Coordinates of C-alpha atoms and ligand atoms in Angstrom, one line a residue:
Chain A
M1 CA 0.0 0.0 0.0
S2 CA 2.9 2.4 0.8
L3 CA 4.0 2.2 -2.8
V4 CA 0.6 3.3 -4.0
D5 CA 0.9 6.2 -1.7
A6 CA 4.3 7.0 -2.9
V7 CA 3.1 7.0 -6.5
T8 CA 0.2 9.2 -5.6
D9 CA 2.6 11.5 -3.7
R10 CA 4.8 11.8 -6.7
F11 CA 1.8 13.2 -8.7
A12 CA 0.6 15.2 -5.8
T13 CA 3.8 17.3 -5.8
D14 CA 2.9 18.9 -9.1
L15 CA -0.7 19.4 -8.4
R16 CA -1.9 22.6 -9.8
A17 CA -5.4 23.9 -9.0
E18 CA -7.2 24.0 -12.3
S19 CA -10.2 26.5 -12.0
T20 CA -12.9 26.3 -9.5
R21 CA -13.7 22.7 -10.1
E22 CA -13.4 20.6 -6.9
P23 CA -11.2 18.6 -6.5
P24 CA -8.3 20.2 -8.3
A25 CA -7.0 18.0 -11.0
D26 CA -3.5 17.8 -12.5
P27 CA -3.9 19.4 -15.9
D28 CA -2.2 16.5 -17.5
T29 CA -4.4 13.9 -15.8
I30 CA -7.4 12.9 -17.8
I31 CA -8.5 9.9 -15.7
E32 CA -8.0 9.5 -12.0
A33 CA -9.2 6.6 -9.8
R34 CA -9.7 7.3 -6.1
D35 CA -10.0 4.3 -3.9
L36 CA -11.9 2.6 -6.6
S37 CA -13.2 -0.9 -5.8
V38 CA -15.3 -3.1 -7.9
Y39 CA -17.3 -6.1 -6.7
Y40 CA -19.1 -8.8 -8.6
G41 CA -21.6 -9.9 -6.1
E42 CA -19.5 -10.6 -3.1
T43 CA -16.2 -11.1 -5.1
L44 CA -13.8 -8.2 -4.8
A45 CA -12.3 -7.8 -8.3
I46 CA -10.3 -4.6 -7.8
D47 CA -9.3 -3.4 -4.4
S48 CA -9.2 0.3 -3.6
V49 CA -7.2 1.4 -6.6
S50 CA -5.9 5.0 -6.9
M51 CA -4.0 6.2 -9.9
R52 CA -3.7 9.1 -12.3
I53 CA -3.6 8.4 -16.0
P54 CA -1.9 11.1 -18.1
E55 CA -3.5 12.6 -21.2
R56 CA -2.2 11.7 -24.7
Q57 CA 0.1 9.0 -23.5
V58 CA -0.1 5.2 -23.7
T59 CA -0.7 3.6 -20.3
A60 CA -0.3 -0.1 -20.1
I61 CA -2.0 -2.3 -17.5
I62 CA -0.3 -5.6 -16.9
G63 CA -0.7 -8.3 -14.3
P64 CA -1.6 -12.0 -14.0
S65 CA -4.9 -13.5 -15.2
G66 CA -7.8 -12.6 -13.0
C67 CA -6.2 -9.7 -11.3
G68 CA -8.9 -7.3 -12.4
K69 CA -7.3 -5.6 -15.5
S70 CA -10.4 -5.9 -17.6
T71 CA -12.5 -4.9 -14.7
F72 CA -10.6 -1.7 -14.1
L73 CA -10.7 -0.9 -17.8
R74 CA -14.4 -1.4 -18.0
S75 CA -15.0 0.6 -14.9
I76 CA -13.6 3.7 -16.8
N77 CA -16.4 3.8 -19.3
R78 CA -18.9 2.2 -17.0
M79 CA -19.2 -1.0 -19.1
N80 CA -19.5 -2.8 -15.9
D81 CA -23.0 -1.3 -15.5
L82 CA -24.1 -3.9 -18.0
V83 CA -22.9 -6.8 -15.8
Q84 CA -25.6 -7.8 -13.3
G85 CA -24.4 -7.8 -9.8
A86 CA -21.4 -5.5 -10.5
R87 CA -21.0 -2.8 -7.9
V88 CA -18.5 0.1 -7.7
E89 CA -17.2 1.9 -4.6
G90 CA -14.9 5.0 -4.6
E91 CA -14.6 7.5 -7.4
L92 CA -13.4 7.6 -11.0
H93 CA -12.8 11.0 -12.4
F94 CA -12.8 11.8 -16.1
K95 CA -11.5 15.3 -16.7
G96 CA -12.3 16.2 -13.1
K97 CA -15.8 14.7 -13.1
N98 CA -16.7 11.6 -11.1
V99 CA -18.3 9.3 -13.7
Y100 CA -20.2 7.5 -10.9
D101 CA -22.0 10.7 -9.9
E102 CA -25.8 10.4 -10.1
D103 CA -26.1 12.9 -13.0
V104 CA -23.7 11.1 -15.3
D105 CA -25.3 9.2 -18.3
P106 CA -23.0 6.3 -19.2
V107 CA -24.1 6.7 -22.8
A108 CA -22.7 10.2 -22.9
L109 CA -19.5 9.0 -21.2
R110 CA -19.0 6.1 -23.6
R111 CA -19.2 8.5 -26.5
L112 CA -16.1 10.2 -25.2
I113 CA -14.3 7.0 -24.3
G114 CA -14.0 4.4 -27.1
M115 CA -13.3 0.8 -26.5
V116 CA -11.6 -2.0 -28.5
F117 CA -12.1 -5.6 -27.3
Q118 CA -9.9 -8.7 -27.0
R119 CA -11.8 -10.6 -29.7
P120 CA -12.4 -8.5 -32.9
N121 CA -16.1 -7.9 -32.9
P122 CA -17.2 -6.1 -36.1
F123 CA -20.9 -5.9 -36.7
P124 CA -22.2 -8.3 -39.4
K125 CA -22.6 -5.2 -41.6
S126 CA -20.5 -3.7 -44.4
I127 CA -17.0 -2.2 -43.6
Y128 CA -18.5 1.2 -44.3
D129 CA -21.5 0.7 -42.0
N130 CA -19.2 -0.6 -39.2
V131 CA -17.2 2.6 -39.2
A132 CA -20.2 4.8 -39.7
Y133 CA -22.2 3.1 -36.8
G134 CA -20.9 5.3 -34.0
L135 CA -21.2 8.4 -36.2
R136 CA -24.8 7.6 -37.0
I137 CA -26.0 6.9 -33.5
Q138 CA -24.2 10.0 -32.3
D139 CA -25.8 12.1 -35.0
K140 CA -22.4 13.0 -36.4
D141 CA -23.5 12.0 -39.8
D142 CA -22.5 15.0 -41.8
N143 CA -19.6 14.3 -44.2
L144 CA -20.0 10.7 -43.4
D145 CA -17.9 9.5 -46.3
E146 CA -15.1 11.7 -45.3
R147 CA -15.1 10.7 -41.7
V148 CA -15.2 7.0 -42.5
E149 CA -12.3 7.4 -44.8
Q150 CA -10.3 9.4 -42.3
A151 CA -11.0 6.8 -39.6
L152 CA -9.9 3.9 -41.9
R153 CA -6.8 5.8 -42.8
Q154 CA -5.9 6.5 -39.1
A155 CA -6.4 2.8 -38.5
A156 CA -4.1 1.9 -41.3
L157 CA -6.7 0.0 -43.1
W158 CA -7.8 2.3 -45.9
D159 CA -5.3 1.1 -48.5
E160 CA -6.5 -2.5 -48.0
V161 CA -10.2 -1.9 -48.1
N162 CA -10.9 1.3 -50.0
D163 CA -12.2 -0.5 -53.1
Q164 CA -14.5 -2.9 -51.1
L165 CA -16.2 -0.8 -48.5
D166 CA -19.5 -2.6 -49.0
K167 CA -17.9 -6.0 -48.2
N168 CA -19.1 -7.6 -44.9
G169 CA -16.7 -6.7 -42.0
L170 CA -16.7 -10.3 -41.0
D171 CA -15.0 -11.3 -44.3
L172 CA -11.8 -9.5 -43.3
S173 CA -8.9 -11.3 -41.7
G174 CA -8.6 -11.2 -37.9
G175 CA -6.0 -8.4 -37.9
Q176 CA -8.0 -6.4 -40.4
Q177 CA -11.1 -6.9 -38.3
Q178 CA -9.3 -5.6 -35.3
R179 CA -8.1 -2.5 -37.2
L180 CA -11.7 -2.1 -38.4
C181 CA -12.8 -2.1 -34.8
I182 CA -10.2 0.5 -34.0
A183 CA -11.4 2.6 -36.9
R184 CA -14.9 2.2 -35.6
A185 CA -13.8 3.4 -32.2
I186 CA -11.9 6.4 -33.4
A187 CA -14.3 7.5 -36.0
T188 CA -16.4 9.4 -33.5
D189 CA -13.3 11.2 -32.2
P190 CA -13.3 10.1 -28.6
E191 CA -10.8 11.5 -26.1
V192 CA -9.7 8.2 -24.6
I193 CA -9.4 4.7 -26.2
L194 CA -9.5 1.7 -24.0
M195 CA -8.0 -1.5 -25.4
D196 CA -8.4 -4.9 -23.7
E197 CA -5.7 -7.2 -25.1
P198 CA -6.4 -6.0 -28.6
A199 CA -3.6 -8.1 -30.2
S200 CA -3.9 -11.3 -28.2
A201 CA -6.0 -13.0 -30.9
L202 CA -3.6 -11.9 -33.7
D203 CA -0.5 -13.3 -35.4
P204 CA 2.9 -11.5 -34.9
V205 CA 2.6 -9.4 -38.2
A206 CA -0.9 -8.2 -37.3
T207 CA 0.2 -7.6 -33.8
A208 CA 3.1 -5.4 -35.0
Q209 CA 0.6 -3.4 -37.2
I210 CA -1.6 -2.8 -34.2
E211 CA 1.4 -1.7 -32.1
D212 CA 2.5 0.8 -34.7
L213 CA -1.1 2.0 -34.8
I214 CA -1.2 2.6 -31.1
D215 CA 2.0 4.6 -31.3
D216 CA 0.3 6.9 -33.9
L217 CA -2.9 7.1 -31.9
A218 CA -1.2 8.4 -28.8
R219 CA -0.5 11.7 -30.6
D220 CA -4.2 12.5 -30.6
Y221 CA -5.7 10.2 -28.0
T222 CA -5.2 8.9 -24.5
V223 CA -4.7 5.2 -24.9
I224 CA -5.1 2.7 -22.0
I225 CA -4.2 -0.8 -23.0
V226 CA -4.4 -4.1 -21.1
T227 CA -1.9 -6.6 -22.2
H228 CA -0.5 -9.9 -21.1
N229 CA 2.5 -9.4 -23.1
M230 CA 5.3 -7.7 -21.1
Q231 CA 7.5 -6.9 -24.1
Q232 CA 4.5 -5.3 -25.7
A233 CA 3.9 -3.1 -22.7
A234 CA 7.6 -2.2 -22.6
R235 CA 7.6 -1.4 -26.3
I236 CA 4.5 0.7 -26.6
S237 CA 3.6 2.4 -23.3
D238 CA 4.7 5.5 -21.5
K239 CA 3.3 4.5 -18.2
T240 CA 2.7 1.0 -16.8
A241 CA 0.4 -0.1 -14.0
V242 CA 1.0 -3.4 -12.5
F243 CA -2.0 -5.2 -10.9
L244 CA -1.4 -8.3 -8.9
T245 CA -3.8 -11.0 -7.7
G246 CA -6.4 -9.7 -5.4
G247 CA -7.1 -6.7 -7.6
E248 CA -4.5 -4.6 -6.1
L249 CA -2.6 -1.9 -8.0
V250 CA 0.9 -2.6 -6.8
E251 CA 3.0 -0.3 -8.8
F252 CA 2.4 2.5 -11.3
G253 CA 5.0 4.7 -12.9
D254 CA 7.1 5.3 -16.0
T255 CA 7.4 2.2 -18.1
S256 CA 11.1 2.5 -18.4
Q257 CA 11.5 2.6 -14.6
I258 CA 9.0 -0.2 -14.0
F259 CA 10.8 -2.5 -16.3
S260 CA 14.4 -1.6 -15.3
D261 CA 14.1 -0.9 -11.7
P262 CA 10.7 -1.7 -10.1
E263 CA 10.3 -0.6 -6.5
N264 CA 8.2 -3.5 -5.4
E265 CA 9.7 -6.9 -5.0
R266 CA 6.5 -8.7 -6.2
V267 CA 6.5 -6.5 -9.3
E268 CA 10.1 -7.4 -9.9
A269 CA 9.3 -11.1 -9.5
Y270 CA 6.3 -10.8 -11.8
I271 CA 8.2 -9.0 -14.5
T272 CA 11.1 -11.3 -14.4
G273 CA 8.7 -14.2 -14.7
R274 CA 9.2 -15.6 -11.2
F275 CA 5.7 -15.0 -10.1
G276 CA 2.2 -14.8 -11.5
Chain B
M1 CA -4.0 -64.7 -39.5
S2 CA -3.1 -62.3 -36.7
T3 CA 0.0 -62.6 -34.7
A4 CA -0.2 -62.3 -30.9
D5 CA 1.1 -58.8 -30.7
E6 CA -1.0 -57.3 -33.5
V7 CA -3.6 -54.8 -32.4
D8 CA -7.1 -56.2 -32.6
L9 CA -9.4 -53.5 -34.0
S10 CA -12.1 -55.8 -35.3
H11 CA -14.5 -55.6 -32.3
G12 CA -15.4 -52.4 -30.4
G13 CA -17.7 -54.1 -27.9
S14 CA -19.2 -57.5 -27.0
R15 CA -21.4 -59.3 -29.4
R16 CA -24.5 -58.4 -27.3
E17 CA -23.7 -54.7 -27.5
H18 CA -23.5 -55.0 -31.2
R19 CA -26.9 -56.6 -31.4
V20 CA -28.5 -53.9 -29.2
D21 CA -26.8 -51.3 -31.3
S22 CA -28.3 -52.5 -34.6
L23 CA -31.7 -53.1 -32.9
V24 CA -31.8 -49.5 -31.7
R25 CA -30.9 -48.3 -35.1
W26 CA -33.9 -50.2 -36.5
V27 CA -36.3 -48.8 -33.9
F28 CA -35.2 -45.2 -34.8
F29 CA -35.5 -45.9 -38.4
I30 CA -39.0 -47.3 -38.0
C31 CA -40.1 -44.3 -36.0
A32 CA -38.8 -42.0 -38.7
L33 CA -40.5 -44.1 -41.3
L34 CA -43.8 -44.0 -39.5
T35 CA -43.8 -40.2 -39.5
I36 CA -43.1 -40.0 -43.1
L37 CA -45.7 -42.6 -44.0
T38 CA -48.3 -40.8 -42.0
T39 CA -47.6 -37.6 -43.8
V40 CA -47.7 -39.3 -47.2
G41 CA -50.9 -41.1 -46.2
I42 CA -52.6 -37.8 -45.3
I43 CA -51.6 -36.2 -48.5
L44 CA -52.8 -39.3 -50.5
V45 CA -56.2 -39.2 -48.8
L46 CA -56.5 -35.5 -49.4
V47 CA -55.6 -35.8 -53.1
Q48 CA -57.8 -38.8 -53.7
G49 CA -60.8 -37.1 -52.1
A50 CA -60.1 -33.9 -53.9
V51 CA -59.9 -35.8 -57.3
T52 CA -63.3 -37.4 -56.6
F53 CA -64.7 -33.9 -55.8
F54 CA -63.3 -32.4 -59.0
L55 CA -64.9 -35.1 -61.1
D56 CA -68.2 -33.6 -60.1
V57 CA -67.3 -29.9 -59.7
S58 CA -65.3 -28.0 -62.2
I59 CA -61.9 -27.0 -60.9
I60 CA -62.4 -23.8 -62.8
E61 CA -65.5 -23.0 -60.9
Y62 CA -63.7 -23.8 -57.7
F63 CA -61.0 -21.3 -58.3
T64 CA -63.0 -18.6 -60.1
S65 CA -66.5 -18.4 -58.5
I66 CA -66.9 -16.1 -55.6
D67 CA -69.9 -17.9 -54.2
W68 CA -69.5 -20.7 -51.6
A69 CA -72.9 -22.3 -51.0
P70 CA -72.3 -26.1 -50.8
L71 CA -75.6 -26.9 -49.0
D72 CA -78.0 -25.0 -51.3
A73 CA -80.4 -26.8 -53.6
D74 CA -78.3 -25.4 -56.4
P75 CA -74.9 -25.7 -54.8
S76 CA -72.0 -23.5 -55.7
F77 CA -68.4 -24.2 -54.9
G78 CA -66.2 -21.1 -55.3
I79 CA -63.4 -21.3 -52.7
W80 CA -62.7 -17.5 -52.6
P81 CA -65.0 -16.6 -49.7
L82 CA -63.3 -19.2 -47.5
I83 CA -59.8 -18.1 -48.6
W84 CA -60.9 -14.5 -47.9
G85 CA -62.1 -15.5 -44.4
T86 CA -58.8 -17.2 -43.8
L87 CA -56.8 -14.3 -45.0
V88 CA -58.8 -11.8 -42.9
I89 CA -58.1 -13.8 -39.8
T90 CA -54.4 -14.4 -40.8
V91 CA -53.6 -10.8 -41.7
G92 CA -55.6 -9.4 -38.8
S93 CA -54.0 -11.7 -36.2
A94 CA -50.5 -11.0 -37.7
L95 CA -51.2 -7.2 -37.4
I96 CA -51.7 -7.8 -33.7
A97 CA -49.2 -10.5 -32.9
V98 CA -46.2 -9.3 -34.9
P99 CA -45.7 -5.9 -33.3
I100 CA -46.7 -7.0 -29.8
G101 CA -44.8 -10.3 -30.0
T102 CA -41.6 -8.6 -31.4
L103 CA -41.7 -5.8 -28.8
T104 CA -42.2 -8.4 -26.0
A105 CA -39.2 -10.4 -27.4
I106 CA -37.0 -7.2 -27.5
Y107 CA -38.1 -6.4 -23.9
L108 CA -37.3 -9.9 -22.7
S109 CA -34.0 -10.2 -24.5
E110 CA -32.6 -6.7 -24.1
Y111 CA -34.3 -4.9 -21.3
A112 CA -35.6 -7.4 -18.7
S113 CA -33.3 -8.6 -15.9
D114 CA -32.5 -12.2 -15.7
Q115 CA -35.0 -12.7 -12.9
T116 CA -37.8 -11.0 -14.8
R117 CA -37.0 -13.1 -17.9
S118 CA -37.0 -16.3 -15.9
V119 CA -40.5 -15.6 -14.7
L120 CA -42.0 -14.1 -17.9
K121 CA -40.7 -16.6 -20.4
P122 CA -42.3 -19.7 -18.9
L123 CA -45.5 -17.7 -18.4
L124 CA -45.6 -17.0 -22.1
E125 CA -45.1 -20.6 -22.8
I126 CA -48.0 -21.5 -20.6
L127 CA -50.1 -19.1 -22.5
A128 CA -49.1 -21.0 -25.7
G129 CA -50.3 -24.2 -24.1
I130 CA -53.9 -23.2 -23.4
P131 CA -56.4 -25.2 -25.5
T132 CA -57.6 -23.2 -28.4
I133 CA -61.3 -23.9 -27.6
V134 CA -60.7 -21.9 -24.4
Y135 CA -59.5 -19.0 -26.5
G136 CA -62.7 -19.3 -28.5
F137 CA -64.9 -19.0 -25.4
F138 CA -62.7 -16.1 -24.3
A139 CA -63.6 -14.4 -27.6
L140 CA -67.3 -15.1 -27.3
S141 CA -67.7 -14.1 -23.7
F142 CA -65.2 -11.2 -23.5
I143 CA -63.8 -9.8 -26.7
T144 CA -67.0 -9.6 -28.6
P145 CA -68.9 -7.9 -25.8
Q146 CA -66.1 -5.3 -25.6
I147 CA -66.4 -4.7 -29.4
Q148 CA -70.2 -4.5 -29.0
R149 CA -69.8 -1.7 -26.5
V150 CA -68.1 0.4 -29.1
F151 CA -70.0 -0.9 -32.2
P152 CA -73.4 -2.0 -30.9
D153 CA -74.4 -3.5 -34.2
T154 CA -71.7 -6.1 -34.0
G155 CA -73.0 -9.7 -34.2
T156 CA -72.2 -12.5 -31.8
F157 CA -69.9 -13.8 -34.4
N158 CA -67.5 -11.4 -36.2
A159 CA -64.2 -11.4 -38.0
L160 CA -62.7 -8.8 -35.7
A161 CA -63.1 -10.9 -32.6
G162 CA -61.6 -13.9 -34.5
A163 CA -58.6 -12.0 -35.6
I164 CA -58.0 -10.5 -32.2
V165 CA -58.2 -13.9 -30.4
V166 CA -56.0 -15.6 -32.9
G167 CA -53.6 -12.7 -32.6
I168 CA -53.4 -13.1 -28.9
M169 CA -53.0 -16.9 -29.3
I170 CA -50.0 -16.6 -31.5
I171 CA -48.2 -13.8 -29.6
P172 CA -46.3 -16.3 -27.4
M173 CA -45.1 -18.1 -30.5
V174 CA -43.8 -14.9 -32.1
S175 CA -42.3 -13.6 -28.9
S176 CA -40.8 -16.8 -27.6
L177 CA -39.2 -17.8 -30.9
S178 CA -38.0 -14.3 -31.7
E179 CA -36.5 -14.0 -28.2
D180 CA -34.6 -17.3 -28.8
A181 CA -33.2 -15.7 -32.0
M182 CA -32.2 -12.5 -30.2
H183 CA -30.7 -14.3 -27.3
A184 CA -28.5 -16.2 -29.6
V185 CA -26.9 -13.0 -31.0
P186 CA -23.3 -12.9 -29.6
D187 CA -22.9 -10.6 -26.7
D188 CA -19.7 -9.2 -28.4
L189 CA -21.9 -7.3 -30.7
R190 CA -23.9 -5.7 -28.0
Q191 CA -20.7 -4.8 -26.1
A192 CA -19.3 -3.2 -29.3
A193 CA -22.4 -1.0 -29.7
Y194 CA -22.6 0.0 -26.0
G195 CA -18.9 0.8 -26.1
L196 CA -19.6 3.3 -28.9
G197 CA -22.2 5.0 -26.8
A198 CA -25.3 3.3 -28.1
T199 CA -28.5 3.4 -26.0
R200 CA -30.4 0.2 -25.2
F201 CA -32.8 1.2 -27.9
D202 CA -30.0 1.6 -30.5
V203 CA -28.6 -1.7 -29.6
S204 CA -32.0 -3.5 -29.8
T205 CA -33.0 -1.9 -33.1
N206 CA -29.9 -1.7 -35.1
V207 CA -27.7 -4.5 -33.8
V208 CA -29.7 -7.2 -32.2
V209 CA -32.8 -7.2 -34.4
P210 CA -30.9 -7.1 -37.7
A211 CA -28.5 -9.9 -36.5
A212 CA -31.5 -12.1 -35.4
L213 CA -33.6 -11.2 -38.4
S214 CA -33.7 -14.6 -40.0
G215 CA -34.9 -16.2 -36.8
I216 CA -37.4 -13.5 -36.2
V217 CA -38.9 -13.8 -39.7
A218 CA -39.0 -17.6 -39.3
A219 CA -41.0 -17.0 -36.0
Y220 CA -43.4 -14.8 -37.9
I221 CA -44.0 -17.3 -40.5
L222 CA -44.5 -20.2 -38.2
A223 CA -47.0 -18.1 -36.2
I224 CA -48.8 -17.1 -39.4
S225 CA -49.0 -20.7 -40.5
R226 CA -50.5 -21.4 -37.1
A227 CA -53.1 -18.7 -37.7
I228 CA -53.9 -20.1 -41.1
G229 CA -54.6 -23.5 -39.7
E230 CA -56.3 -22.3 -36.5
T231 CA -59.7 -23.8 -36.2
M232 CA -61.7 -24.0 -32.9
A233 CA -61.1 -20.4 -31.7
V234 CA -61.9 -19.0 -35.1
T235 CA -65.0 -21.1 -35.6
L236 CA -66.4 -19.9 -32.2
A237 CA -65.4 -16.3 -32.6
A238 CA -65.8 -15.5 -36.3
G239 CA -68.8 -17.7 -37.2
M240 CA -69.7 -19.7 -40.3
R241 CA -70.9 -17.4 -42.9
P242 CA -68.8 -17.6 -46.1
Q243 CA -68.7 -14.2 -47.6
I244 CA -66.3 -11.7 -49.0
T245 CA -66.8 -8.6 -46.9
T246 CA -64.6 -5.7 -45.9
N247 CA -66.5 -5.1 -42.7
P248 CA -64.7 -6.8 -39.9
L249 CA -67.8 -6.7 -37.7
E250 CA -69.6 -9.2 -39.9
P251 CA -69.2 -13.0 -39.5
I252 CA -67.1 -14.8 -42.0
Q253 CA -66.0 -18.4 -42.5
T254 CA -62.5 -19.7 -42.7
M255 CA -61.5 -22.9 -44.5
T256 CA -60.9 -24.6 -41.2
A257 CA -64.3 -23.5 -39.8
Y258 CA -66.0 -24.9 -42.9
M259 CA -64.3 -28.2 -42.4
V260 CA -65.5 -28.3 -38.9
Q261 CA -69.0 -27.5 -40.1
V262 CA -69.0 -30.3 -42.6
G263 CA -67.1 -32.8 -40.5
T264 CA -69.6 -32.5 -37.6
G265 CA -72.7 -32.0 -39.8
D266 CA -75.0 -34.5 -41.2
L267 CA -73.9 -34.6 -44.8
S268 CA -73.7 -38.2 -45.9
V269 CA -70.3 -39.6 -46.6
G270 CA -69.6 -39.5 -50.4
S271 CA -72.0 -36.6 -51.2
I272 CA -70.5 -33.7 -53.1
G273 CA -70.7 -31.5 -50.0
Y274 CA -68.7 -34.1 -48.1
Q275 CA -66.1 -34.5 -50.8
S276 CA -65.6 -30.7 -50.8
L277 CA -63.9 -31.3 -47.5
F278 CA -61.0 -32.8 -49.2
A279 CA -60.6 -30.0 -51.8
V280 CA -60.7 -27.4 -49.1
G281 CA -58.3 -29.4 -46.9
L282 CA -55.9 -29.7 -49.8
T283 CA -56.0 -26.0 -50.4
L284 CA -55.3 -25.3 -46.8
F285 CA -52.4 -27.7 -46.8
A286 CA -51.0 -26.0 -49.9
M287 CA -51.1 -22.7 -48.1
T288 CA -49.4 -23.8 -44.9
L289 CA -46.8 -25.8 -46.9
A290 CA -46.1 -22.7 -48.9
M291 CA -45.5 -20.7 -45.7
N292 CA -43.2 -23.4 -44.4
L293 CA -41.2 -23.4 -47.6
V294 CA -40.9 -19.6 -47.4
S295 CA -39.7 -20.0 -43.8
L296 CA -37.1 -22.5 -44.8
W297 CA -35.9 -20.4 -47.7
I298 CA -35.5 -17.4 -45.5
K299 CA -33.6 -19.3 -42.8
G300 CA -31.2 -20.7 -45.4
R301 CA -30.8 -17.4 -47.1
Y302 CA -30.0 -15.3 -44.1
R303 CA -28.2 -17.9 -42.1
E304 CA -24.7 -17.0 -40.8
V305 CA -25.1 -13.3 -40.8
Y306 CA -23.1 -13.4 -37.7
R307 CA -20.4 -16.0 -36.9
Ligands
ATP1 N1 -19.0 -10.9 -15.1 C1 -18.3 -11.3 -14.0 N2 -19.1 -11.9 -13.0 C2 -18.5 -12.3 -11.9 N3 -17.1 -12.2 -11.7 C3 -16.4 -11.7 -12.6 C4 -16.9 -11.2 -13.8 N4 -15.9 -10.7 -14.6 C5 -14.8 -10.9 -13.9 N5 -15.1 -11.5 -12.7 C6 -14.1 -11.8 -11.7 O1 -13.3 -10.7 -11.4 C7 -12.0 -10.9 -11.3 C8 -11.2 -10.0 -12.2 O2 -11.6 -10.4 -13.5 P1 -11.0 -9.6 -14.8 O3 -11.7 -10.1 -16.0 O4 -11.0 -8.2 -14.6 O5 -9.5 -10.1 -14.8 P2 -8.3 -9.9 -15.9 O6 -7.2 -9.3 -15.1 O7 -8.9 -9.1 -17.0 O8 -8.0 -11.3 -16.3 P3 -7.5 -11.8 -17.7 O9 -6.1 -11.4 -17.8 O10 -7.6 -13.3 -17.6 O11 -8.4 -11.2 -18.8 C9 -11.8 -12.4 -11.5 O12 -11.7 -13.0 -10.3 C10 -13.0 -12.8 -12.2 O13 -13.4 -14.1 -11.9
MG2 MG1 -9.2 -9.5 -19.1

């Protein structure tokens, strides 16, 4: 626990009051968890997590299976609301606003925080309609063609599919499907993109493509990515959060530091493969 | 000529097990054969009776006349009033059951909590198990009096009550089968849509329903075939007057109601009136068969929209 405090302290030193909004948020912090716990029925999935996720950087979440990585990710855009019996305690601030406040509509929240899932899940619709889906439901359907093209370009898929936009999204390869899902998520221009093991179902070539893509995305978006692959976390992320069994956030800091010189012994053991 | 250490693959079980196995295979085969033979037998009887009928009555009159008066001194056999009656009930009941059934299915699949669903679904299925004659009495003793409150001239038997009661009868079929189809849509797709900021309504209407469409349409068609073939409730509610009328407050007669009338009446076996039963039965069979073929075609056509 003291490590968590240390991490929080480190951030607290450069706290700058940002306007009248209470509580004051670090200007570079876009998401902040405060003593966030999530339960499924009686099971505690994440245990009193506090962390600050910086804007326009890639934050990786790593940890052994079942330690609550997905749960944490899904608590950011309130996807856990869809799970019967899921319960949240504590606070999660997005741009200074607690998303678990009464007056927050999760639909509005999810329009600002896109999500990419472990298994590519394009709709059984055309490539075009897949990318246009979010734009249409969010009534951003002016210049639809342009926006669809731009999203596909950003997702590095345009060159492969520009002459077959009416083809069913399910007829693409797994890697292409995942890039289609990324295009779909960024088409509506969210501020944060959550990715839950986006490359774990892909071959090395497709994985490399997705990793390059994430690098590009971090220029415009805040990316939070769950991964099982430690090399991947080391390659693509600026910050790394290590969760360990029990849903505890054990260490959070600069990726280079976490991988070269972790403060916590259990983290060191996990990273070097002796644990987890 | 097998040596001692050669693997013996010739027997997978004792000789007795083998005998049981082949016996069971025969039992299954005979059961399947019985079903097929029964169906073929029914069709043969229908065709044979219809052929006898058409030896006496011109098939052209049957399909062109709009007068169905088999019991008159100068009988007339134009099937259209009966087809009309059947269509009124079928279309009317579909107008009721399709929207209500679909909305119920969407509610059960996308909105209701697990607990609510686990109570409501069996309840709907019980509704589907009520004998149709009970629905007929329900129409006579409840639906028609309500209609008469608004339209006092309505007769005891009227097409509207028939359509309403058949509609109510087939709602569980529409909703239960559609819900199965919607429930089978992978949760991944819902998650994808919710993740993009879709509302429950968005997810239901533009993700789940399109993905489940083939199953939903198949449910409609099965329910409609049921409405076409529905007999007791319709006979009790809509009456026995074969006529082509656009006024739903008038009695009509469906093909099935006519068959009840003849089957339970005192027409002598072999008379033309009695033989007409087979012609009407064959016509009815052709209609429901057509619906089932359409349903199969749709299922095959739209299968695998999601994988
Ligand atoms: N829908 C659910 N209902 C009940 N318990 C759940 C549910 N989802 C997750 N859990 C439990 O919560 C804990 C954390 O699960 P979570 O999926 O967040 O782990 P994870 O770190 O993402 O694991 P993995 O690396 O295997 O994906 C686990 O103990 C899991 O059993
Ligand atoms: Mg997970």
